[in-house]
JSON list of C-alpha atoms in Angstrom, two decimals:
[
{"chain": "A", "resi": 1, "resn": "MET", "atom": "CA", "xyz": [3.03, -18.01, -30.97]},
{"chain": "A", "resi": 2, "resn": "GLN", "atom": "CA", "xyz": [2.18, -17.34, -27.66]},
{"chain": "A", "resi": 3, "resn": "GLY", "atom": "CA", "xyz": [5.58, -16.95, -24.84]},
{"chain": "A", "resi": 4, "resn": "GLU", "atom": "CA", "xyz": [5.37, -17.54, -21.11]},
{"chain": "A", "resi": 5, "resn": "LEU", "atom": "CA", "xyz": [3.65, -15.20, -19.11]},
{"chain": "A", "resi": 6, "resn": "THR", "atom": "CA", "xyz": [5.91, -13.15, -17.19]},
{"chain": "A", "resi": 7, "resn": "VAL", "atom": "CA", "xyz": [4.65, -12.34, -13.43]},
{"chain": "A", "resi": 8, "resn": "ARG", "atom": "CA", "xyz": [2.80, -9.26, -14.84]},
{"chain": "A", "resi": 9, "resn": "ASP", "atom": "CA", "xyz": [0.43, -10.93, -16.89]},
{"chain": "A", "resi": 10, "resn": "ARG", "atom": "CA", "xyz": [-1.23, -12.89, -14.29]},
{"chain": "A", "resi": 11, "resn": "TYR", "atom": "CA", "xyz": [-2.66, -9.63, -12.47]},
{"chain": "A", "resi": 12, "resn": "PRO", "atom": "CA", "xyz": [-5.32, -6.53, -13.12]},
{"chain": "A", "resi": 13, "resn": "PRO", "atom": "CA", "xyz": [-3.99, -3.52, -14.54]},
{"chain": "A", "resi": 14, "resn": "GLN", "atom": "CA", "xyz": [-4.18, -1.68, -11.53]},
{"chain": "A", "resi": 15, "resn": "TYR", "atom": "CA", "xyz": [-2.62, -3.54, -9.26]},
{"chain": "A", "resi": 16, "resn": "LEU", "atom": "CA", "xyz": [0.29, -3.18, -11.95]},
{"chain": "A", "resi": 17, "resn": "ALA", "atom": "CA", "xyz": [-0.66, 0.66, -11.80]},
{"chain": "A", "resi": 18, "resn": "PHE", "atom": "CA", "xyz": [-0.76, 1.22, -8.43]},
{"chain": "A", "resi": 19, "resn": "LEU", "atom": "CA", "xyz": [2.18, -1.00, -7.35]},
{"chain": "A", "resi": 20, "resn": "ASP", "atom": "CA", "xyz": [4.56, 1.51, -10.33]},
{"chain": "A", "resi": 21, "resn": "ARG", "atom": "CA", "xyz": [2.43, 4.81, -8.52]},
{"chain": "A", "resi": 22, "resn": "PHE", "atom": "CA", "xyz": [3.92, 3.23, -5.37]},
{"chain": "A", "resi": 23, "resn": "ASN", "atom": "CA", "xyz": [7.19, 3.46, -5.72]},
{"chain": "A", "resi": 24, "resn": "GLU", "atom": "CA", "xyz": [6.47, 7.24, -7.16]},
{"chain": "A", "resi": 25, "resn": "GLY", "atom": "CA", "xyz": [5.62, 7.94, -4.12]},
{"chain": "A", "resi": 26, "resn": "ASP", "atom": "CA", "xyz": [2.35, 8.88, -5.53]},
{"chain": "A", "resi": 27, "resn": "TYR", "atom": "CA", "xyz": [-0.37, 7.36, -3.07]},
{"chain": "A", "resi": 28, "resn": "TYR", "atom": "CA", "xyz": [-3.18, 9.41, -3.74]},
{"chain": "A", "resi": 29, "resn": "THR", "atom": "CA", "xyz": [-3.48, 7.64, -7.15]},
{"chain": "A", "resi": 30, "resn": "CYS", "atom": "CA", "xyz": [-2.90, 4.45, -5.66]},
{"chain": "A", "resi": 31, "resn": "HIS", "atom": "CA", "xyz": [-5.72, 5.21, -3.71]},
{"chain": "A", "resi": 32, "resn": "ASP", "atom": "CA", "xyz": [-7.68, 5.82, -6.62]},
{"chain": "A", "resi": 33, "resn": "LEU", "atom": "CA", "xyz": [-6.65, 2.61, -8.73]},
{"chain": "A", "resi": 34, "resn": "LEU", "atom": "CA", "xyz": [-7.05, 0.26, -6.02]},
{"chain": "A", "resi": 35, "resn": "GLU", "atom": "CA", "xyz": [-10.64, 0.78, -5.00]},
{"chain": "A", "resi": 36, "resn": "GLU", "atom": "CA", "xyz": [-11.43, 0.48, -7.97]},
{"chain": "A", "resi": 37, "resn": "LEU", "atom": "CA", "xyz": [-10.56, -2.50, -8.43]},
{"chain": "A", "resi": 38, "resn": "TRP", "atom": "CA", "xyz": [-11.54, -3.38, -4.35]},
{"chain": "A", "resi": 39, "resn": "MET", "atom": "CA", "xyz": [-15.30, -2.05, -5.45]},
{"chain": "A", "resi": 40, "resn": "GLU", "atom": "CA", "xyz": [-15.45, -5.51, -7.77]},
{"chain": "A", "resi": 41, "resn": "ASP", "atom": "CA", "xyz": [-14.53, -7.58, -5.06]},
{"chain": "A", "resi": 42, "resn": "ARG", "atom": "CA", "xyz": [-15.24, -6.08, -1.61]},
{"chain": "A", "resi": 43, "resn": "HIS", "atom": "CA", "xyz": [-14.37, -9.95, -0.20]},
{"chain": "A", "resi": 44, "resn": "ASN", "atom": "CA", "xyz": [-10.47, -8.65, -1.25]},
{"chain": "A", "resi": 45, "resn": "LYS", "atom": "CA", "xyz": [-9.00, -7.91, 2.03]},
{"chain": "A", "resi": 46, "resn": "PHE", "atom": "CA", "xyz": [-5.06, -7.97, -0.02]},
{"chain": "A", "resi": 47, "resn": "LEU", "atom": "CA", "xyz": [-6.39, -4.81, -1.45]},
{"chain": "A", "resi": 48, "resn": "GLN", "atom": "CA", "xyz": [-8.22, -3.37, 1.15]},
{"chain": "A", "resi": 49, "resn": "GLY", "atom": "CA", "xyz": [-5.58, -3.45, 2.87]},
{"chain": "A", "resi": 50, "resn": "LEU", "atom": "CA", "xyz": [-2.64, -1.31, 0.48]},
{"chain": "A", "resi": 51, "resn": "LEU", "atom": "CA", "xyz": [-5.04, 0.70, -0.17]},
{"chain": "A", "resi": 52, "resn": "GLN", "atom": "CA", "xyz": [-4.86, 1.27, 3.38]},
{"chain": "A", "resi": 53, "resn": "LEU", "atom": "CA", "xyz": [-1.68, 1.33, 3.56]},
{"chain": "A", "resi": 54, "resn": "ALA", "atom": "CA", "xyz": [-1.24, 4.57, 0.31]},
{"chain": "A", "resi": 55, "resn": "VAL", "atom": "CA", "xyz": [-4.00, 6.58, 2.60]},
{"chain": "A", "resi": 56, "resn": "ALA", "atom": "CA", "xyz": [-2.01, 6.02, 6.06]},
{"chain": "A", "resi": 57, "resn": "LEU", "atom": "CA", "xyz": [1.05, 7.35, 3.76]},
{"chain": "A", "resi": 58, "resn": "TYR", "atom": "CA", "xyz": [-1.22, 9.78, 1.72]},
{"chain": "A", "resi": 59, "resn": "HIS", "atom": "CA", "xyz": [-2.23, 11.41, 5.31]},
{"chain": "A", "resi": 60, "resn": "ALA", "atom": "CA", "xyz": [1.37, 11.29, 6.41]},
{"chain": "A", "resi": 61, "resn": "GLU", "atom": "CA", "xyz": [1.89, 13.60, 4.17]},
{"chain": "A", "resi": 62, "resn": "LEU", "atom": "CA", "xyz": [-0.36, 16.09, 5.00]},
{"chain": "A", "resi": 63, "resn": "GLY", "atom": "CA", "xyz": [-0.11, 15.58, 8.45]},
{"chain": "A", "resi": 64, "resn": "ASN", "atom": "CA", "xyz": [-2.85, 13.79, 10.12]},
{"chain": "A", "resi": 65, "resn": "LEU", "atom": "CA", "xyz": [-0.68, 11.37, 12.06]},
{"chain": "A", "resi": 66, "resn": "ARG", "atom": "CA", "xyz": [-3.98, 9.74, 13.83]},
{"chain": "A", "resi": 67, "resn": "GLY", "atom": "CA", "xyz": [-5.44, 9.31, 10.78]},
{"chain": "A", "resi": 68, "resn": "ALA", "atom": "CA", "xyz": [-1.90, 7.65, 9.01]},
{"chain": "A", "resi": 69, "resn": "ARG", "atom": "CA", "xyz": [-1.47, 5.95, 12.51]},
{"chain": "A", "resi": 70, "resn": "LEU", "atom": "CA", "xyz": [-5.29, 5.10, 11.69]},
{"chain": "A", "resi": 71, "resn": "MET", "atom": "CA", "xyz": [-4.85, 4.00, 8.43]},
{"chain": "A", "resi": 72, "resn": "PHE", "atom": "CA", "xyz": [-1.35, 2.04, 8.89]},
{"chain": "A", "resi": 73, "resn": "SER", "atom": "CA", "xyz": [-2.82, -0.30, 11.76]},
{"chain": "A", "resi": 74, "resn": "SER", "atom": "CA", "xyz": [-5.47, -1.83, 9.77]},
{"chain": "A", "resi": 75, "resn": "ALA", "atom": "CA", "xyz": [-3.57, -1.96, 7.20]},
{"chain": "A", "resi": 76, "resn": "LYS", "atom": "CA", "xyz": [-1.30, -4.18, 9.40]},
{"chain": "A", "resi": 77, "resn": "GLY", "atom": "CA", "xyz": [-4.22, -6.28, 10.20]},
{"chain": "A", "resi": 78, "resn": "TYR", "atom": "CA", "xyz": [-6.22, -6.73, 6.48]},
{"chain": "A", "resi": 79, "resn": "LEU", "atom": "CA", "xyz": [-2.32, -7.61, 5.12]},
{"chain": "A", "resi": 80, "resn": "GLU", "atom": "CA", "xyz": [-1.61, -9.90, 8.32]},
{"chain": "A", "resi": 81, "resn": "PRO", "atom": "CA", "xyz": [-3.17, -13.32, 7.30]},
{"chain": "A", "resi": 82, "resn": "TYR", "atom": "CA", "xyz": [-1.50, -12.82, 3.89]},
{"chain": "A", "resi": 83, "resn": "ARG", "atom": "CA", "xyz": [1.57, -13.72, 5.01]},
{"chain": "A", "resi": 84, "resn": "PRO", "atom": "CA", "xyz": [4.85, -14.41, 3.95]},
{"chain": "A", "resi": 85, "resn": "ARG", "atom": "CA", "xyz": [3.41, -13.59, 0.74]},
{"chain": "A", "resi": 86, "resn": "PHE", "atom": "CA", "xyz": [-0.06, -13.06, -1.51]},
{"chain": "A", "resi": 87, "resn": "TRP", "atom": "CA", "xyz": [-0.26, -12.00, -5.19]},
{"chain": "A", "resi": 88, "resn": "SER", "atom": "CA", "xyz": [3.60, -12.18, -5.44]},
{"chain": "A", "resi": 89, "resn": "LEU", "atom": "CA", "xyz": [4.08, -10.22, -3.81]},
{"chain": "A", "resi": 90, "resn": "ASP", "atom": "CA", "xyz": [6.17, -9.92, -0.14]},
{"chain": "A", "resi": 91, "resn": "VAL", "atom": "CA", "xyz": [3.42, -9.34, 2.32]},
{"chain": "A", "resi": 92, "resn": "ASP", "atom": "CA", "xyz": [5.43, -10.10, 5.15]},
{"chain": "A", "resi": 93, "resn": "GLY", "atom": "CA", "xyz": [7.89, -6.89, 4.13]},
{"chain": "A", "resi": 94, "resn": "VAL", "atom": "CA", "xyz": [5.18, -4.78, 3.77]},
{"chain": "A", "resi": 95, "resn": "VAL", "atom": "CA", "xyz": [4.26, -5.87, 7.17]},
{"chain": "A", "resi": 96, "resn": "ALA", "atom": "CA", "xyz": [7.71, -4.95, 8.18]},
{"chain": "A", "resi": 97, "resn": "TYR", "atom": "CA", "xyz": [7.31, -1.56, 6.93]},
{"chain": "A", "resi": 98, "resn": "ILE", "atom": "CA", "xyz": [3.37, -0.28, 8.31]},
{"chain": "A", "resi": 99, "resn": "ASP", "atom": "CA", "xyz": [5.73, -1.15, 11.94]},
{"chain": "A", "resi": 100, "resn": "ARG", "atom": "CA", "xyz": [8.42, 1.02, 11.07]},
{"chain": "A", "resi": 101, "resn": "CYS", "atom": "CA", "xyz": [6.93, 3.47, 9.70]},
{"chain": "A", "resi": 102, "resn": "LEU", "atom": "CA", "xyz": [4.48, 3.61, 12.38]},
{"chain": "A", "resi": 103, "resn": "ALA", "atom": "CA", "xyz": [7.48, 3.93, 14.76]},
{"chain": "A", "resi": 104, "resn": "ALA", "atom": "CA", "xyz": [8.64, 6.88, 13.40]},
{"chain": "A", "resi": 105, "resn": "LEU", "atom": "CA", "xyz": [5.69, 8.30, 13.57]},
{"chain": "A", "resi": 106, "resn": "PRO", "atom": "CA", "xyz": [5.73, 11.89, 15.74]},
{"chain": "A", "resi": 107, "resn": "PRO", "atom": "CA", "xyz": [3.82, 10.83, 18.86]},
{"chain": "A", "resi": 108, "resn": "GLN", "atom": "CA", "xyz": [0.82, 14.51, 18.08]},
{"chain": "A", "resi": 109, "resn": "ASP", "atom": "CA", "xyz": [-2.01, 14.20, 15.74]},
{"chain": "A", "resi": 110, "resn": "ARG", "atom": "CA", "xyz": [-1.63, 16.83, 13.75]},
{"chain": "A", "resi": 111, "resn": "ILE", "atom": "CA", "xyz": [1.56, 18.68, 11.78]},
{"chain": "A", "resi": 112, "resn": "PRO", "atom": "CA", "xyz": [1.90, 21.62, 9.63]},
{"chain": "A", "resi": 113, "resn": "TRP", "atom": "CA", "xyz": [2.39, 20.42, 6.56]},
{"chain": "A", "resi": 114, "resn": "ASP", "atom": "CA", "xyz": [5.71, 21.81, 6.07]},
{"chain": "A", "resi": 115, "resn": "GLU", "atom": "CA", "xyz": [6.90, 19.95, 8.94]},
{"chain": "A", "resi": 116, "resn": "ALA", "atom": "CA", "xyz": [5.85, 16.41, 7.48]},
{"chain": "A", "resi": 117, "resn": "ARG", "atom": "CA", "xyz": [6.86, 16.75, 4.32]},
{"chain": "A", "resi": 118, "resn": "HIS", "atom": "CA", "xyz": [9.98, 16.21, 6.22]},
{"chain": "A", "resi": 119, "resn": "LEU", "atom": "CA", "xyz": [8.90, 13.55, 7.67]},
{"chain": "A", "resi": 120, "resn": "ALA", "atom": "CA", "xyz": [11.45, 10.60, 7.73]},
{"chain": "A", "resi": 121, "resn": "LEU", "atom": "CA", "xyz": [9.38, 7.89, 6.90]},
{"chain": "A", "resi": 122, "resn": "PRO", "atom": "CA", "xyz": [11.57, 4.89, 5.82]},
{"chain": "A", "resi": 123, "resn": "ARG", "atom": "CA", "xyz": [11.04, 3.98, 1.85]},
{"chain": "A", "resi": 124, "resn": "LEU", "atom": "CA", "xyz": [9.72, 0.24, 0.54]},
{"chain": "A", "resi": 125, "resn": "ARG", "atom": "CA", "xyz": [10.28, -0.33, -3.02]},
{"chain": "A", "resi": 126, "resn": "LEU", "atom": "CA", "xyz": [6.75, -2.89, -4.02]},
{"chain": "A", "resi": 127, "resn": "ARG", "atom": "CA", "xyz": [7.57, -5.29, -6.99]},
{"chain": "A", "resi": 128, "resn": "LEU", "atom": "CA", "xyz": [6.53, -8.58, -7.38]},
{"chain": "A", "resi": 129, "resn": "GLU", "atom": "CA", "xyz": [9.21, -11.78, -6.49]},
{"chain": "A", "resi": 130, "resn": "ALA", "atom": "CA", "xyz": [8.22, -15.27, -8.07]},
{"chain": "A", "resi": 131, "resn": "ASP", "atom": "CA", "xyz": [5.03, -18.14, -8.31]},
{"chain": "A", "resi": 132, "resn": "ASP", "atom": "CA", "xyz": [4.12, -17.80, -4.57]},
{"chain": "A", "resi": 133, "resn": "GLY", "atom": "CA", "xyz": [4.00, -21.29, -5.22]}
]
């Protein structure tokens, strides 16, 4: 007997793993997970936006603030058309998070790693929500 599918059953395993790794702060792995999926469908700008969000956070962790700003801005541009929600993700919330991150970044292009690891960037917990309608 087959039960009703959960919201997690509707999406590729790489996307689900991305959400889990993102919530753990493992942005490097996030990139690898979504890149594999995005390479299968390069027209999926939603995935590209999430991929670039992870890259932005990884750049920020390393102190490459210029790269972080560029990737945050690019991610926002890719995600905007998918508002308010897509693939059961609150895209409005993700875009607002990107804006908060951009506002929190220091103005320098680069800072030392030991300073970068103490950046007060906001945190975001990604979770799948009810049906997209």
